[in-house]
């Protein structure tokens, strides 16, 4: 793996757009089918009342949002939704809980039973439950979970402006626990929280330096939610956004780069540019965890118009076969 310094990353990011796209597409073709898009479904299995103070998050108990909190869903309720997601063409089912960390006990046991049930449906299972110890990561893996999502969100320097209730190093420790247990790592960040371009590039450097690199990298555009401290943030420059996608693709050739939150505010043309820049995964379904996502039928129509098709092979296998 190549170690990147910030200057080199900046030089890539600042390339003339056609050159940046050309390089990103070369990398993408070496490791992925450029016409295949991974479709993931998200399900919030425990919503709201989170003790963390992430300034972007509608689920934090520190802010007054319109969110309706929901306790942990029972196994059967989640399985019903997972079946529907499978019928709808999703390859991966990702379950999120508004927890600071996983605690051993009845609730975690219930999540483990849910994970087992979803994996038995033949779906790839991803969880995002907050901080995780090594033994907890192993139990998730044994239950049939294949991927764990835990975002670094932004640069180490900007992080304390956004979250004060846990540290960057705690995030990295969870990622190490996840990797150690043999789970795939899904880790990315959010753009548009008031960070500089350098903060974004430092986030990419941080992710690209993980060894091995994350299997998937979700790039979220901030969804400004009324009541959160970031409700009034100015929207992102679309070209800055695609440049980050292309730079992520070049720095992390094998990773799935997921165009995540914020697509409802993006035009079809901008999303198409993101696919050209190397994004190859999206969340499908009209809701993310708590905020809206494009309609499934609109997404399928867009993929069709662009000649793209759902990815069926498990991404890591596909990447290994290609390279
Ligand atoms: N509580 C767990 C955690 O923080 O890891 C899992 C759920 S948390 C909601 C998952 C991720 O969603 C966060 O790391 C953040 O990157 C993203 N997210 C949350 N609110 C968002 C928003 N308003 N806009 C964009 N991304 C957001
Ligand atoms: C990720 O990076 N984005 C997804 C997933 N991982 C769990 C979550 C986006 C959440 C957006 C705000 C919401 O819907 O609550
Ligand atoms: Fe809690 Fe996760 Fe939201 Fe932070 S991002 S407030 S940890 S649910």
XYZ file of C-alpha atoms and ligand atoms in Angstrom:
373
model
C 0.000 0.000 0.000
C 1.180 3.465 -0.908
C 1.584 6.067 1.833
C 0.216 9.401 0.690
C 1.257 12.801 1.939
C -1.181 15.672 1.897
C 0.672 17.503 -0.877
C 0.374 14.549 -3.244
C -3.311 14.137 -2.395
C -3.886 17.842 -3.011
C -2.163 17.583 -6.389
C -4.523 14.766 -7.368
C -7.588 16.677 -6.110
C -6.585 19.824 -8.001
C -5.942 18.157 -11.367
C -7.893 19.577 -14.307
C -11.275 17.848 -14.062
C -10.893 15.765 -17.268
C -7.493 14.500 -16.075
C -8.849 13.720 -12.593
C -11.788 11.804 -14.088
C -9.532 9.946 -16.516
C -7.299 8.735 -13.699
C -10.256 7.812 -11.498
C -11.835 5.839 -14.330
C -8.602 4.021 -15.097
C -8.403 2.912 -11.468
C -12.063 1.961 -11.391
C -11.771 -0.235 -14.478
C -8.799 -2.081 -13.025
C -10.749 -3.194 -9.980
C -14.479 -2.913 -10.650
C -17.123 -3.273 -13.308
C -17.671 0.419 -14.180
C -21.326 -0.260 -15.045
C -22.210 -2.025 -11.775
C -23.639 -0.196 -8.778
C -23.994 -1.867 -5.399
C -27.456 -1.333 -3.911
C -27.659 -1.190 -0.123
C -30.713 -0.787 2.083
C -30.645 0.997 5.401
C -32.797 0.249 8.397
C -32.769 2.153 11.645
C -33.301 -0.541 14.283
C -33.082 1.857 17.244
C -33.875 5.477 16.626
C -32.986 8.633 18.550
C -32.101 9.417 22.191
C -28.408 8.976 21.473
C -26.131 10.333 24.224
C -23.477 11.502 21.732
C -23.371 15.135 20.601
C -22.522 14.759 16.882
C -23.549 18.199 15.608
C -24.939 16.869 12.317
C -27.121 14.177 13.786
C -30.910 14.343 14.204
C -30.700 11.386 16.617
C -28.575 13.091 19.252
C -30.434 13.750 22.516
C -28.502 17.030 22.816
C -30.644 18.734 20.169
C -34.335 19.380 19.670
C -35.363 17.840 16.383
C -38.771 16.585 15.258
C -37.552 13.026 15.398
C -39.806 10.345 16.865
C -37.575 8.086 19.001
C -38.118 4.340 18.649
C -36.801 1.581 20.930
C -34.885 -1.390 19.527
C -36.974 -3.197 16.908
C -37.716 -6.853 17.488
C -36.204 -9.553 15.308
C -39.330 -10.348 13.286
C -40.079 -6.717 12.417
C -36.588 -6.249 11.003
C -36.726 -9.537 9.101
C -39.963 -8.477 7.394
C -38.222 -5.342 6.113
C -35.131 -7.294 5.111
C -37.268 -9.648 3.020
C -38.852 -6.656 1.271
C -35.397 -5.179 0.634
C -34.264 -8.455 -0.903
C -37.338 -8.545 -3.157
C -36.484 -4.974 -4.152
C -33.044 -6.006 -5.385
C -30.860 -4.956 -2.445
C -27.648 -6.944 -2.028
C -26.725 -5.527 1.343
C -28.877 -4.788 4.364
C -27.411 -2.291 6.801
C -28.825 -1.881 10.311
C -28.129 1.233 12.341
C -28.650 1.927 16.017
C -28.400 5.303 17.738
C -26.046 3.984 20.381
C -22.815 5.461 21.662
C -21.490 1.921 22.026
C -22.673 -1.648 22.142
C -23.370 -2.976 25.636
C -23.508 -6.687 26.347
C -26.963 -7.860 27.404
C -30.442 -8.588 26.125
C -30.432 -5.807 23.508
C -27.177 -6.938 21.910
C -28.403 -10.552 22.025
C -31.499 -9.465 20.123
C -29.353 -7.678 17.512
C -27.272 -10.849 17.133
C -30.438 -12.892 16.525
C -31.556 -10.309 13.952
C -28.190 -10.431 12.204
C -28.406 -14.213 12.016
C -31.909 -14.030 10.533
C -30.984 -11.433 7.918
C -27.883 -13.326 6.835
C -29.983 -16.486 6.469
C -32.095 -14.587 3.945
C -28.987 -14.459 1.777
C -28.371 -10.763 2.261
C -24.990 -9.331 3.073
C -25.356 -7.923 6.582
C -23.865 -4.641 7.719
C -24.251 -3.109 11.169
C -23.528 0.328 12.538
C -24.063 0.345 16.289
C -21.437 2.740 17.621
C -18.267 1.751 19.437
C -17.510 -1.932 19.663
C -15.064 -4.065 21.693
C -13.050 -6.880 20.124
C -15.191 -9.691 21.629
C -18.398 -7.924 20.539
C -17.048 -7.627 16.992
C -16.307 -11.368 17.006
C -19.828 -12.181 18.190
C -21.289 -10.072 15.376
C -19.114 -11.878 12.888
C -20.166 -15.289 14.243
C -23.823 -14.274 13.967
C -23.373 -13.653 10.234
C -22.511 -9.967 10.010
C -20.013 -9.309 7.233
C -19.451 -5.561 7.416
C -19.298 -2.919 10.148
C -19.852 0.770 9.419
C -18.082 3.280 11.621
C -17.253 6.644 10.076
C -14.284 8.858 10.853
C -16.542 11.651 9.564
C -13.854 14.335 9.053
C -10.196 15.211 9.691
C -8.648 14.655 13.099
C -8.242 18.445 13.458
C -11.853 19.369 12.613
C -13.404 16.450 14.524
C -13.598 18.222 17.946
C -15.649 21.007 16.327
C -18.295 18.405 15.492
C -18.179 15.810 18.275
C -16.942 16.259 21.842
C -18.309 13.122 23.514
C -15.757 10.712 22.000
C -12.355 10.978 20.376
C -10.950 10.276 16.947
C -8.721 7.611 18.499
C -11.754 5.839 19.960
C -13.173 5.672 16.424
C -9.893 4.207 15.171
C -9.835 1.649 17.991
C -13.294 0.387 17.025
C -12.182 0.118 13.393
C -9.171 -1.921 14.522
C -11.421 -4.205 16.619
C -13.696 -4.685 13.623
C -10.824 -5.581 11.316
C -9.255 -7.867 13.905
C -12.506 -9.852 14.168
C -12.439 -10.482 10.424
C -15.318 -8.157 9.582
C -15.121 -5.909 6.543
C -14.610 -2.249 7.353
C -16.960 0.422 6.040
C -15.731 3.885 6.964
C -16.117 7.305 5.431
C -17.299 10.773 6.265
C -19.513 13.781 5.755
C -18.851 16.778 3.535
C -20.421 20.187 4.055
C -20.109 20.639 7.821
C -17.995 23.795 7.516
C -14.696 21.936 7.065
C -12.002 23.117 4.640
C -10.947 21.266 1.508
C -7.792 20.272 3.394
C -9.923 18.713 6.155
C -11.636 16.597 3.499
C -8.309 15.561 2.013
C -6.968 14.727 5.463
C -10.000 12.501 6.023
C -9.211 10.688 2.768
C -5.578 10.360 3.813
C -6.652 8.910 7.158
C -8.934 6.364 5.452
C -6.426 5.485 2.722
C -3.728 4.912 5.340
C -5.738 2.264 7.192
C -4.053 -1.038 6.492
C -5.845 -2.754 4.885
C -7.891 0.072 3.411
C -11.640 0.134 4.156
C -13.696 -2.225 2.002
C -16.223 0.540 1.531
C -16.108 4.281 1.916
C -19.416 6.100 2.332
C -19.233 9.744 1.283
C -22.164 11.606 2.811
C -23.214 15.136 1.919
C -24.534 16.765 5.082
C -28.306 16.577 5.360
C -29.005 19.735 7.366
C -31.675 18.882 9.913
C -33.611 21.662 11.708
C -32.790 21.695 15.412
C -29.205 20.445 14.948
C -26.315 22.927 15.186
C -25.555 22.338 11.497
C -29.090 23.095 10.297
C -28.031 26.279 8.513
C -24.873 25.108 6.763
C -24.428 26.397 3.209
C -24.759 23.742 0.531
C -21.746 22.074 -1.032
C -20.127 23.031 -4.321
C -21.019 20.078 -6.588
C -17.618 20.106 -8.277
C -15.840 19.997 -4.943
C -18.011 17.014 -4.119
C -17.188 15.054 -7.308
C -13.511 15.875 -6.904
C -13.573 14.200 -3.481
C -15.297 11.145 -4.972
C -12.652 10.900 -7.716
C -9.796 11.418 -5.250
C -11.234 8.725 -2.957
C -11.453 6.354 -5.931
C -7.805 6.981 -6.867
C -6.493 6.672 -3.294
C -8.567 3.566 -2.484
C -8.725 1.590 -5.729
C -10.413 -1.540 -4.387
C -12.927 0.082 -2.050
C -16.569 0.494 -2.863
C -17.130 4.266 -2.865
C -20.673 4.881 -1.706
C -22.635 7.973 -2.654
C -24.518 8.095 0.648
C -26.613 10.743 2.409
C -27.594 13.912 0.568
C -28.716 12.506 -2.783
C -32.189 14.054 -2.560
C -30.506 17.444 -3.015
C -28.401 16.259 -5.960
C -29.484 16.485 -9.587
C -29.445 13.380 -11.770
C -26.559 14.995 -13.625
C -24.484 15.417 -10.468
C -25.116 11.811 -9.463
C -24.097 10.713 -12.963
C -20.858 12.692 -12.568
C -20.258 10.912 -9.257
C -20.609 7.535 -10.981
C -18.189 8.737 -13.682
C -15.799 9.823 -10.931
C -15.767 6.334 -9.449
C -18.705 6.060 -7.041
C -20.134 2.556 -7.318
C -22.596 2.111 -4.498
C -25.750 3.834 -3.205
C -28.400 3.415 -0.548
C -31.683 2.424 -2.125
C -35.086 3.107 -0.556
C -37.037 6.208 0.365
C -35.475 6.610 3.801
C -31.895 6.609 5.058
C -31.912 6.152 8.827
C -34.246 9.036 9.651
C -34.051 11.417 6.671
C -35.438 11.025 3.130
C -33.618 9.357 0.255
C -34.727 9.350 -3.416
C -37.639 7.078 -4.359
C -36.558 3.597 -5.329
C -38.299 3.843 -8.696
C -36.526 7.140 -9.478
C -33.173 5.551 -8.681
C -33.872 2.509 -10.828
C -34.910 4.825 -13.676
C -31.713 6.843 -13.287
C -29.526 3.722 -13.315
C -31.377 2.579 -16.418
C -30.915 5.878 -18.213
C -27.199 5.706 -17.449
C -26.920 2.068 -18.571
C -25.840 0.988 -15.101
C -26.927 -2.264 -13.463
C -27.055 -3.561 -9.884
C -23.932 -5.303 -8.656
C -24.711 -8.888 -7.808
C -21.380 -10.435 -6.824
C -20.106 -9.650 -3.353
C -17.848 -6.622 -3.880
C -14.713 -7.983 -2.277
C -14.888 -11.148 -4.373
C -15.423 -9.040 -7.465
C -12.433 -6.875 -6.634
C -10.222 -9.903 -6.047
C -11.348 -11.522 -9.295
C -10.549 -8.326 -11.183
C -7.216 -7.602 -9.728
N -24.453 5.667 16.127
C -23.607 5.010 15.225
C -22.385 5.825 14.857
O -22.383 7.031 15.027
O -21.423 5.207 14.382
C -24.298 4.562 13.945
C -25.335 5.436 13.294
S -24.783 7.035 12.712
C -26.302 7.846 12.375
C -24.041 6.663 11.130
C -23.470 7.790 10.330
O -24.492 8.557 9.708
C -22.654 8.845 11.035
O -21.349 8.412 11.286
C -22.654 9.983 10.034
O -21.527 9.890 9.189
C -23.932 9.748 9.242
N -24.902 10.843 9.430
C -25.660 11.064 10.520
N -26.402 12.183 10.376
C -26.120 12.680 9.158
C -26.555 13.830 8.439
N -27.431 14.680 8.949
N -26.048 14.038 7.199
C -25.145 13.166 6.674
N -24.693 12.074 7.315
C -25.161 11.833 8.545
C -23.280 6.275 6.322
O -22.123 6.700 6.140
N -24.370 6.884 5.925
C -25.552 6.169 6.353
C -24.942 4.869 6.911
N -23.553 5.131 6.913
C -25.386 4.322 8.213
C -26.368 6.960 7.336
C -26.788 8.298 6.777
C -27.672 8.918 7.786
C -28.216 10.236 7.322
C -29.047 10.886 8.342
C -30.256 10.105 8.735
O -31.011 9.591 7.873
O -30.533 10.038 9.946
Fe -25.424 8.976 17.992
Fe -24.348 7.988 15.741
Fe -25.981 10.151 15.688
Fe -23.562 10.412 16.732
S -24.036 9.880 14.612
S -25.490 11.191 17.631
S -23.287 8.403 17.679
S -26.547 8.096 16.257
